[in-house]
Structures are given as C-alpha cells and as structure tokens.
Coordinates of C-alpha atoms in Angstrom, one line a residue:
X73 CA -3.3 -11.0 9.2
X74 CA -6.7 -11.1 11.3
X75 CA -9.7 -13.8 12.2
X76 CA -13.2 -12.3 11.7
X77 CA -16.1 -11.4 13.5
X78 CA -17.5 -13.6 14.7
X79 CA -20.8 -15.7 13.0
X80 CA -23.4 -13.3 14.9
X81 CA -21.8 -10.0 14.9
X82 CA -20.8 -10.3 18.3
X83 CA -17.9 -9.1 20.6
X84 CA -17.1 -11.8 23.4
X85 CA -16.6 -8.5 25.7
X86 CA -19.4 -6.5 23.6
X87 CA -16.6 -3.7 22.6
X88 CA -15.1 -2.1 20.5
X89 CA -11.6 -3.8 18.6
X90 CA -9.5 -4.0 21.5
X91 CA -11.8 -2.8 24.3
X92 CA -12.7 0.6 22.7
X93 CA -16.2 2.1 21.5
X94 CA -19.1 0.2 22.0
X95 CA -19.2 -1.8 18.2
X96 CA -22.3 -1.4 16.1
X97 CA -22.8 -4.1 14.2
X98 CA -24.4 -3.9 11.0
X99 CA -28.1 -4.0 10.3
X100 CA -29.0 -8.1 9.0
X101 CA -32.5 -7.6 8.7
X102 CA -32.3 -3.9 7.3
X103 CA -29.6 -6.2 4.7
X104 CA -32.4 -8.5 4.3
X105 CA -35.7 -5.5 4.6
X106 CA -36.1 -3.3 2.0
X107 CA -33.5 -1.2 0.4
X108 CA -32.8 1.9 0.1
X109 CA -30.3 5.1 -1.3
X110 CA -27.3 5.9 1.2
X111 CA -26.5 9.1 2.6
X112 CA -25.5 12.0 0.2
X113 CA -22.6 14.3 1.2
X114 CA -23.1 18.2 0.5
X115 CA -21.3 19.5 -2.3
X116 CA -20.8 22.2 -4.7
X117 CA -23.3 22.1 -8.0
X118 CA -21.8 20.7 -11.1
X119 CA -18.2 19.8 -9.4
X120 CA -19.3 17.5 -6.3
X121 CA -16.7 17.5 -3.4
X122 CA -13.4 18.7 -5.7
X123 CA -12.5 21.3 -4.4
X124 CA -12.7 20.3 -1.2
X125 CA -11.1 17.6 -2.4
X126 CA -8.3 19.9 -3.9
X127 CA -7.7 22.1 -0.8
X128 CA -7.9 19.9 1.8
X129 CA -8.1 15.7 1.2
X130 CA -8.1 15.0 5.0
X131 CA -11.5 17.3 5.4
X132 CA -12.0 15.7 2.4
X133 CA -12.3 11.4 4.2
X134 CA -12.1 12.6 8.1
X135 CA -16.1 14.4 6.4
X136 CA -17.2 11.5 4.6
X137 CA -15.5 8.9 6.7
X138 CA -17.0 10.2 10.3
X139 CA -19.2 12.9 9.4
X140 CA -22.3 11.6 8.3
X141 CA -22.9 8.6 11.2
X142 CA -22.5 6.5 7.9
X143 CA -20.9 3.5 6.7
X144 CA -22.0 4.3 3.4
X145 CA -22.7 7.7 2.1
X146 CA -23.1 9.2 -1.5
X147 CA -21.0 12.0 -3.0
X148 CA -19.9 12.8 -6.0
X149 CA -16.5 15.0 -7.6
X150 CA -16.8 16.1 -11.3
X151 CA -19.3 14.4 -13.0
X152 CA -18.5 11.0 -11.1
X153 CA -21.1 9.4 -8.8
X154 CA -19.5 7.3 -6.0
X155 CA -19.6 6.1 -2.7
X156 CA -17.7 5.4 -0.3
X157 CA -18.1 2.5 2.9
X158 CA -16.8 2.4 5.5
X159 CA -17.6 -0.9 7.3
X160 CA -15.6 -3.7 7.9
X161 CA -18.4 -6.2 6.2
X162 CA -19.1 -3.6 3.3
X163 CA -15.3 -3.7 2.7
X164 CA -15.0 -7.7 2.4
X165 CA -18.5 -7.9 0.2
X166 CA -17.2 -5.5 -2.5
X167 CA -13.7 -7.0 -2.8
X168 CA -14.0 -10.6 -1.5
X169 CA -17.8 -11.7 -2.0
X170 CA -19.3 -9.6 -4.1
X171 CA -15.4 -9.3 -5.8
X172 CA -16.9 -10.1 -9.9
X173 CA -19.3 -7.6 -10.1
X174 CA -16.8 -4.0 -10.0
X175 CA -13.7 -3.8 -12.2
X176 CA -10.8 -1.4 -11.2
X177 CA -12.8 1.5 -13.7
X178 CA -12.1 5.2 -14.6
X179 CA -11.0 6.5 -11.6
X180 CA -7.5 3.9 -11.4
X181 CA -7.8 3.7 -14.9
X182 CA -7.3 7.5 -14.9
X183 CA -4.9 7.6 -12.0
X184 CA -2.8 4.8 -14.2
X185 CA -3.1 6.7 -17.8
X186 CA 0.1 8.0 -19.7
X187 CA 2.7 4.4 -17.5
X188 CA 0.9 1.6 -15.9
X189 CA -2.6 1.2 -17.9
X190 CA -1.7 -2.8 -18.9
X191 CA 0.5 -3.9 -15.7
X192 CA -0.9 -5.9 -13.4
X193 CA -2.5 -3.3 -10.9
X194 CA -4.8 -1.5 -13.5
X195 CA -5.7 -4.1 -16.2
X196 CA -8.9 -6.2 -16.5
X197 CA -10.1 -9.0 -17.3
X198 CA -8.8 -11.7 -19.0
X199 CA -6.0 -10.0 -19.8
X200 CA -5.3 -9.3 -15.8
X201 CA -6.0 -13.1 -15.2
X202 CA -3.7 -14.5 -17.3
X203 CA -1.3 -12.2 -15.9
X204 CA -2.3 -12.1 -12.8
X205 CA -1.1 -16.5 -13.5
X206 CA 1.4 -15.6 -15.0
X207 CA 4.0 -13.7 -13.0
X208 CA 2.2 -15.4 -9.9
X209 CA 5.2 -18.0 -9.1
X210 CA 7.3 -15.2 -8.8
X211 CA 5.5 -14.3 -4.7
X212 CA 5.3 -17.8 -3.8
X213 CA 6.3 -18.5 -0.2
X214 CA 9.8 -20.8 -0.9
X215 CA 10.6 -18.0 -3.4
X216 CA 10.2 -15.2 -1.9
X217 CA 11.9 -16.4 1.2
X218 CA 15.2 -17.3 -0.7
X219 CA 15.5 -14.0 -0.7
X220 CA 15.8 -13.1 2.8
X221 CA 19.5 -13.5 2.2
X222 CA 20.0 -10.8 0.0
X223 CA 17.3 -8.9 1.7
X224 CA 19.4 -8.6 4.3
X225 CA 22.7 -7.7 3.0
X226 CA 21.6 -4.5 1.2
X227 CA 19.6 -3.6 4.5
X228 CA 23.6 -4.1 6.1
X229 CA 24.7 -2.5 3.4
X230 CA 22.5 0.6 4.3
X231 CA 23.4 0.1 8.1
X232 CA 27.3 0.8 7.4
X233 CA 26.0 4.1 5.2
X234 CA 23.9 5.0 7.6
X235 CA 26.5 4.3 10.6
X236 CA 28.7 7.2 10.9
X237 CA 26.4 9.5 9.0
X238 CA 25.1 12.7 11.3
X239 CA 21.6 12.0 10.0
X240 CA 19.5 10.2 7.9
X241 CA 16.8 11.3 6.2
X242 CA 15.1 7.7 6.2
X243 CA 12.4 8.9 3.7
X244 CA 15.2 9.0 0.7
X245 CA 16.8 5.9 2.2
X246 CA 14.7 3.4 2.5
X247 CA 13.8 4.1 -1.7
X248 CA 17.3 3.1 -2.9
X249 CA 17.7 -0.3 -0.1
X250 CA 14.5 -1.3 -1.3
X251 CA 15.2 -0.6 -5.4
X252 CA 17.9 -1.9 -4.4
X253 CA 16.5 -5.1 -3.2
X254 CA 13.8 -5.1 -5.8
X255 CA 16.6 -5.3 -8.1
X256 CA 18.4 -7.9 -7.4
X257 CA 15.5 -10.2 -6.4
X258 CA 13.2 -10.0 -8.9
X259 CA 15.4 -9.0 -11.9
X260 CA 18.4 -9.9 -11.4
X261 CA 20.5 -6.8 -12.2
X262 CA 21.3 -3.7 -10.9
X263 CA 19.6 -0.3 -11.5
X264 CA 21.9 1.8 -9.5
X265 CA 22.8 4.1 -12.7
X266 CA 19.0 4.0 -13.6
X267 CA 18.4 6.0 -9.9
X268 CA 18.1 8.8 -11.2
X269 CA 15.3 7.8 -14.1
X270 CA 13.8 6.0 -11.6
X271 CA 13.1 8.3 -9.0
X272 CA 12.5 11.7 -11.3
X273 CA 9.6 9.1 -12.2
X274 CA 8.6 8.1 -9.0
X275 CA 8.0 11.9 -7.8
X276 CA 6.2 12.1 -11.9
X277 CA 3.8 9.8 -10.6
X278 CA 3.3 11.4 -7.4
X279 CA 3.2 14.5 -8.3
X280 CA 0.7 13.9 -11.5
X281 CA -1.7 12.1 -8.9
X282 CA -1.9 13.8 -5.9
X283 CA -5.6 15.2 -5.0
X284 CA -4.3 17.9 -5.0
X285 CA -2.5 18.3 -8.2
X286 CA -6.0 20.6 -10.5
X287 CA -4.0 18.4 -13.5
X288 CA -5.4 15.0 -11.4
X289 CA -8.7 16.0 -12.4
X290 CA -8.0 16.1 -16.5
X291 CA -6.9 14.0 -19.1
X292 CA -3.0 13.2 -19.4
X293 CA -2.6 15.1 -22.5
X294 CA -3.7 18.1 -21.6
X295 CA -0.5 20.1 -21.3
X296 CA -0.5 21.8 -17.9
X297 CA 3.4 22.1 -16.2
X298 CA 2.5 18.4 -14.2
X299 CA 1.3 16.6 -16.9
X300 CA 4.8 18.0 -19.9
X301 CA 7.1 16.7 -16.3
X302 CA 5.4 13.6 -15.8
X303 CA 4.8 12.4 -19.8
X304 CA 8.8 13.6 -19.9
X305 CA 9.7 11.4 -17.0
X306 CA 7.9 8.4 -18.4
X307 CA 9.6 8.2 -22.0
X308 CA 12.8 8.3 -19.3
X309 CA 11.8 5.4 -18.0
X310 CA 10.1 3.4 -19.9
X311 CA 13.8 3.9 -21.9
X312 CA 15.1 2.0 -19.0
X313 CA 12.8 -0.5 -18.7
X314 CA 13.4 -0.9 -22.5
X315 CA 16.7 -1.7 -22.4
X316 CA 17.1 -3.6 -19.3
X317 CA 14.8 -5.8 -21.4
X318 CA 17.6 -5.6 -24.0
X319 CA 20.5 -6.4 -22.1
X320 CA 18.6 -9.7 -20.3
X321 CA 17.8 -10.8 -23.4
X322 CA 21.3 -10.7 -24.9
X323 CA 22.6 -12.3 -21.2
X324 CA 24.0 -15.9 -20.2
X325 CA 21.1 -15.2 -17.5
X326 CA 17.9 -14.7 -20.8
X327 CA 16.9 -18.5 -19.7
X328 CA 16.5 -17.3 -15.3
X329 CA 13.3 -17.4 -13.3
X330 CA 13.8 -14.4 -11.7
X331 CA 10.1 -11.9 -13.0
X332 CA 12.1 -10.2 -15.4
X333 CA 12.7 -13.3 -17.1
X334 CA 9.1 -14.8 -16.3
X335 CA 7.5 -11.5 -18.2
X336 CA 10.6 -11.8 -21.1
X337 CA 10.5 -15.0 -22.0
X338 CA 6.1 -15.3 -21.6
X339 CA 3.7 -16.8 -23.8
X340 CA 0.4 -17.3 -23.0
X341 CA -1.6 -21.1 -23.4
X342 CA -2.5 -19.5 -27.6
X343 CA 0.7 -19.2 -28.8
X344 CA 0.6 -14.9 -27.6
X345 CA 3.5 -13.0 -26.3
X346 CA 3.4 -10.5 -24.3
X347 CA 3.6 -7.1 -26.4
X348 CA 6.6 -4.6 -25.6
X349 CA 3.7 -1.9 -24.1
X350 CA 2.7 -4.4 -22.1
X351 CA 5.5 -5.8 -20.5
X352 CA 6.9 -2.2 -20.4
X353 CA 4.0 -1.4 -18.1
X354 CA 4.3 -3.9 -16.2
X355 CA 8.1 -3.2 -15.3
X356 CA 7.4 -0.1 -14.6
X357 CA 4.5 -1.1 -12.1
X358 CA 6.9 -3.2 -10.6
X359 CA 9.7 -1.3 -10.1
X360 CA 7.8 1.8 -8.8
X361 CA 5.2 0.0 -6.5
X362 CA 7.9 -2.5 -5.6
X363 CA 10.4 -0.7 -3.9
X364 CA 7.7 2.8 -3.3
X365 CA 5.3 1.0 -0.6
X366 CA 7.9 -0.7 1.1
X367 CA 10.4 2.3 1.6
X368 CA 6.8 4.2 3.4
X369 CA 6.5 1.5 5.5
X370 CA 9.8 1.5 6.6
X371 CA 9.7 5.4 7.2
X372 CA 6.5 5.5 9.6
X373 CA 7.7 2.3 11.2
X374 CA 11.4 4.1 11.8
X375 CA 10.0 7.0 12.0
X376 CA 7.3 5.5 15.1
X377 CA 9.0 3.8 16.9
X378 CA 11.2 6.6 17.1
X379 CA 8.8 9.0 19.2
X380 CA 8.5 5.6 20.8
X381 CA 10.0 4.8 23.4
X382 CA 9.0 2.1 25.2
X383 CA 7.9 0.3 21.7
X384 CA 11.8 0.6 19.8
X385 CA 12.8 -1.4 23.6
X386 CA 10.6 -3.4 23.4
X387 CA 10.9 -4.8 19.8
X388 CA 14.8 -4.9 20.4
X389 CA 14.3 -7.3 23.2
X390 CA 12.3 -9.3 20.9
X391 CA 15.0 -9.2 18.4
X392 CA 18.1 -9.4 21.1
X393 CA 16.4 -13.0 21.5
X394 CA 15.6 -14.3 18.2
X395 CA 18.8 -13.3 16.8
X396 CA 20.6 -14.9 19.7
X397 CA 21.5 -18.1 18.5
X398 CA 21.3 -17.4 14.6
X399 CA 25.0 -17.0 12.2
X400 CA 26.5 -14.4 13.1
X401 CA 23.1 -12.8 14.6
X402 CA 22.2 -11.6 11.0
X403 CA 17.9 -11.9 11.0
X404 CA 16.6 -14.7 8.5
X405 CA 13.2 -15.5 7.3
X406 CA 13.1 -18.2 10.1
X407 CA 14.3 -16.0 12.7
X408 CA 11.8 -13.4 11.7
X409 CA 8.7 -15.5 11.2
X410 CA 6.7 -15.8 14.4
X411 CA 8.1 -12.8 16.1
X412 CA 4.8 -11.5 17.9
X413 CA 6.0 -7.7 18.7
X414 CA 8.1 -7.7 15.6
X415 CA 4.4 -8.9 14.1
X416 CA 2.9 -6.2 15.6
X417 CA 5.0 -3.1 15.1
X418 CA 4.5 -4.0 11.1
X419 CA 0.3 -4.3 11.3
X420 CA 0.1 -1.0 13.9
X421 CA 2.4 1.0 11.0
X422 CA -0.2 -0.6 8.6
X423 CA -2.6 0.1 9.9
X424 CA -1.6 3.8 11.0
X425 CA 0.0 4.1 7.8
X426 CA -1.4 2.6 4.4
X427 CA 1.3 2.9 1.9
X428 CA -1.8 2.7 -0.5
X429 CA -4.6 3.9 2.1
X430 CA -8.2 3.3 -0.9
X431 CA -8.7 1.3 -2.9
X432 CA -11.2 2.3 -5.6
X433 CA -14.0 -0.2 -7.3
X434 CA -16.8 0.6 -9.9
X435 CA -20.0 -1.1 -10.1
X436 CA -20.3 -2.9 -13.3
X437 CA -24.5 -3.2 -12.8
X438 CA -26.6 -2.2 -10.3
X439 CA -25.8 -3.6 -6.8
X440 CA -26.2 -4.2 -3.7
X441 CA -24.2 -2.9 -0.7
X442 CA -25.1 -4.1 2.7
X443 CA -28.8 -2.3 3.0
X444 CA -27.9 0.5 -0.2
X445 CA -28.8 -0.2 -3.7
X446 CA -25.8 1.3 -5.2
X447 CA -26.4 2.2 -9.5
X448 CA -23.8 1.1 -12.2
X449 CA -21.3 3.3 -13.5
X450 CA -20.7 4.4 -9.7
X451 CA -17.6 4.0 -8.7
X452 CA -17.0 2.6 -4.8
X453 CA -14.3 3.6 -2.4
X454 CA -12.9 0.9 0.8
X455 CA -10.5 3.9 2.6
X456 CA -8.0 2.3 4.9
X457 CA -7.4 5.4 6.3
X458 CA -10.7 6.0 6.8
X459 CA -11.5 2.0 8.5
X460 CA -7.6 1.5 9.9
X461 CA -8.3 4.7 12.4
X462 CA -12.5 4.2 13.2
X463 CA -13.1 3.8 17.3
X464 CA -14.9 1.4 16.6
X465 CA -12.7 -1.8 16.7
X466 CA -9.4 0.3 17.9
X467 CA -9.0 2.2 21.3
X468 CA -6.8 5.9 20.8
X469 CA -7.5 5.1 17.1
X470 CA -4.8 7.8 16.3
X471 CA -2.0 6.8 18.7
X472 CA 0.7 4.3 17.5
X473 CA 0.6 1.8 19.9
X474 CA 1.4 -2.2 19.5
X475 CA 0.6 -3.2 21.9
X476 CA -3.1 -3.2 21.3
X477 CA -2.1 -6.6 18.8
X478 CA -2.9 -8.7 21.7
X479 CA -4.0 -12.5 20.3
X480 CA -7.5 -11.1 22.2
X481 CA -7.5 -8.3 19.7
X482 CA -6.5 -10.1 17.2
X483 CA -9.2 -12.7 17.3
X484 CA -12.5 -10.2 18.2
X485 CA -11.0 -7.6 15.0
X486 CA -13.7 -7.9 12.2
X487 CA -10.7 -9.1 9.3
X488 CA -11.1 -6.4 7.0
X489 CA -10.8 -3.9 9.8
X490 CA -6.4 -3.9 9.0
X491 CA -6.5 -4.7 5.2
X492 CA -3.2 -2.6 4.3
X493 CA -2.9 -5.2 0.8
X494 CA -6.0 -4.9 -0.2
X495 CA -8.3 -8.1 -0.6
X496 CA -10.0 -10.9 -2.6
X497 CA -8.8 -11.6 -6.1
X498 CA -6.4 -8.0 -6.2
X499 CA -5.2 -8.1 -3.4
X500 CA -1.1 -7.4 -3.7
X501 CA 0.5 -9.9 -5.5
X502 CA 3.5 -9.0 -3.3
X503 CA 2.1 -9.1 0.1
X504 CA 4.6 -11.3 0.8
X505 CA 7.9 -10.4 -0.3
X506 CA 7.0 -6.5 0.6
X507 CA 6.2 -7.7 4.9
X508 CA 9.5 -10.4 4.1
X509 CA 11.3 -7.0 3.1
X510 CA 9.9 -4.7 6.3
X511 CA 10.7 -7.1 8.5
X512 CA 14.2 -8.1 8.0
X513 CA 15.4 -4.4 7.0
X514 CA 13.6 -3.7 10.7
X515 CA 15.3 -6.4 12.4
X516 CA 18.3 -5.2 11.1
X517 CA 18.2 -2.3 11.3
X518 CA 17.1 -2.4 15.4
X519 CA 19.2 -4.9 16.4
X520 CA 22.3 -2.6 15.2
X521 CA 20.7 0.8 16.3
X522 CA 18.8 3.1 18.8
X523 CA 16.6 5.0 17.0
X524 CA 16.1 9.4 17.9
X525 CA 14.2 11.7 15.4
X526 CA 15.7 14.9 14.6
X527 CA 12.7 16.0 12.2
X528 CA 10.1 16.3 15.3
X529 CA 6.5 17.4 13.3
X530 CA 5.6 15.4 10.5
X531 CA 2.1 14.8 9.0
X532 CA 1.0 12.5 5.9
X533 CA 0.7 13.9 2.5
X534 CA -2.1 12.4 0.3
X535 CA -1.3 10.8 -3.0
X536 CA -0.5 7.7 -5.4
X537 CA 0.7 6.5 -1.7
X538 CA 1.0 7.7 2.3
X539 CA 3.6 10.1 1.6
X540 CA 5.2 12.0 4.9
X541 CA 4.5 15.8 4.4
X542 CA 8.4 16.7 4.7
X543 CA 11.8 15.2 4.7
X544 CA 12.2 12.6 7.9
X545 CA 15.9 12.9 9.6
X546 CA 16.5 10.3 12.5
X547 CA 19.2 9.9 14.4
X548 CA 21.5 6.0 14.5
X549 CA 22.7 6.0 17.1
X550 CA 25.5 2.1 17.6
X551 CA 23.6 0.2 20.2
X552 CA 26.5 -0.4 22.8
X553 CA 25.2 -3.6 24.3

C-alpha cells in the first residue's frame, strides 16, 4: 500500500509525509549507542492507566501518543507493564524484523477468551503456523478474484433494497452485505437464518472487550452481567457453527474447495485432524472478523464520502469512465484493480478509521526497540489510531483527504506509517479479500447513487474494532446521469 522510507531516513523535500510538519527521523546514533529506559507515563499506584482507559479511551491514546514527545512510552495497566510505539520504524521492527522475539501474549489471549483462543488471530507457535498454511490457499489472489461476481451480486442486492428506503442505517446494513458475502464465498452457504445469532454474538464480543467496560479487565468466568451475556451468546454462535459443519459433512459439497471444506477436511502432516474446539474457534473468528471489519471500512468510507461531495464526485467520475465499457456497467476485479482514486478513498478511510486500531505483542525475552530496552513480558502496542494521525506523516491528519495519496506521497511515506492490516508474518490473512470486497461494493453503490448524510455528528467508539458511537444514517439517491 505504501513504499518504504528512503535508505538514509531523509525525505527528498525535507518534510513530512505529504509536505507537512517537519520530519523527525529516528536517532540512529542513539540506536547504535547505549541502551536506555523509555520515558514512563504517569499513572495511579497499583492500577496505572486503567482508569483513564475506562473513562476516556480517546484521551488515553492522545496522552500516550502525543503527550510525551517520544516514540516509545512506557506505562502500566493494572499489573501489566506496557510500551506504546508510535514511530513507523519501531512498528516495522516489532511486526516484521524482530517478529520471532514476540508472541501475541496474554492481552490478546484474554480478549479472545471464550470464543477464539485457538483461532488464527489468537493462536501461537507451531499450531498457528500449520493452520495459517492450511487455510492460506483460500486467500490466494486467483481464488479471491473468483469471488468478485458474488461480491457484486450482493452489493447490487443491497442497492436494490436501499433504493426505496427513506434513509439507510449503513453501520447495520453493511454488516448484512458483508455477512452474506462471506457466507457465500468462504462457506458456500446462506447464513441469513443464523443472522440474529451472529449479530448477538458480534455485539457481545464488542462489548466484552470494550475498554470502557470494567469486565474487559476480568477473566471471562467472573459472573458479571457482561460476561454472562457474552458466554450465552458464544454458546449460541458455536452451536450455529457446529450445525453448519454438520450440514457440510452431510451434503454433496463435502469435498468442496472453499474455506469451510478446508477446515472440515483438515488433516495435518502427522495424520492428525482438527479438534472440534479448534474448528469452532476458526469458524467463529472468520465469521466475526470476516464481515465485521469490512463492514466498518464501508461504513466509514460511505459516511466520509457523503460529507465530502467533492471527493464523492471525483470517485464517481473515475468509476463512470472505468465501467463505461464493462458488460452491463458492472464492476469486476479487473475494472477496479487499477483505479487511483478508488485506491485513495480506501487508503484514506483505513488511515483515519482503521477497523483494527491497535496491535498487541508481548516480548518473549528482553528486547531492544530502537535505543530502548524492553523487558521480557512487556506488552508492546503499535496503535494505528495514533500513527495514522501523526502530523509528521500527514498534513491535516484529522481530515478526510483522498487527494493526499499522490504517487509522490506514497513514495515518500514510511512503509509502516500506514498499516491497517498489520504487517509481518501475523498480518491479516484476509487483507486481499477485504480490500477487493470494499472496492467492488463501493464501486457498485457509488456508480448508482449519490450519498448524503442524515446523521451529522458521529464519533468513534473503541471496542474490539473502531465502531461509530451512534447509528449512522445516510440518504441514497439514484443518480440522474
């Protein structure tokens, strides 16, 4: 998505990512010299920053991300020591170059407790590696592009449903679209009959790990109302996934080549098969992450375009030209593969509103990050929410400006100043799928409708993903030309 910084850490124009604030390079002399301890953020005895995180997650990230004039800041949440990294080079070092020195760790394990400990996001070591290798073919480029027709069909179905509506609550409606897409493409089935169960489970997951929810800092077995709701919802979701597996095994498609068949028929090199618990965790993870994150990308993109009519018009002009000669004027994988403004809209949306807004690792042993020492067991966070909004890399970073994504800006931008899907060996396996899906759905909708806002003031809600803090309603009006 973006090119690495130049080798000597200098910008050709001596400025930030697109001619903005002065670029502050990493102190390479310090990195070669004596190691030091990162500056430590203030916190309350015993609980550290946890009360700030509960009361005001936005302020928590503002304080640690920009309040210390440092790219590595140590802090504590309850008894957990942590450091926050906000320089692209440090992010790249942790996620890519020194990836074997880190594990996902107990913060991720706690977040996935009760629904996905053995899934691809939270599992570790050899078990993770063999399962990632097992399902990787489902996400090869050729396989993903073969899903394009289904993605467009479901986008057109949504467009027909929305055409006669007074307004559309897009944060809910896009989840319906993306759930139908992943059900048909990855599972070869229709999950509409299980939609209520999946929606309840998704809401319970989001609530369970929301920083403002005190239960997020407790084991899942502690019988708080939030935990009880979560466990009940997970039982319903896992039962639904087991029913889906049983239906596949009993069907004529039992030897299919989609993701569900790969998991159901899994056999490892030693002849072992996948346990029922692991299979459930994979399915729950893919159902949740596979539709939730792309729905958020679409929600934030549509809302941003509705509030920026100039950007919307520019995208529509590009789409009109690109689809003029396409059969039926329908988007295809090839048609959206090389559209600079559509790419810019997606990149700008994931910059401002990365669905996964923070990544967590845990140091397996004492490690160095730049010039700093990080002790074993420390939780290391690399928040896209902070890095993507840093004025060193982006002019006017709080604004939605697709025009910033020029070839020159992409060339100058450090590689890990924009990393909405993570990076390194643990990067999101569904990156290609989600990006193509978002482009095709946006192309289908924006080539047919003008979009304007009904809900004006929308903020962010920090949960497992970056949610809007209230329902988002938009008007969809059929274009006249």
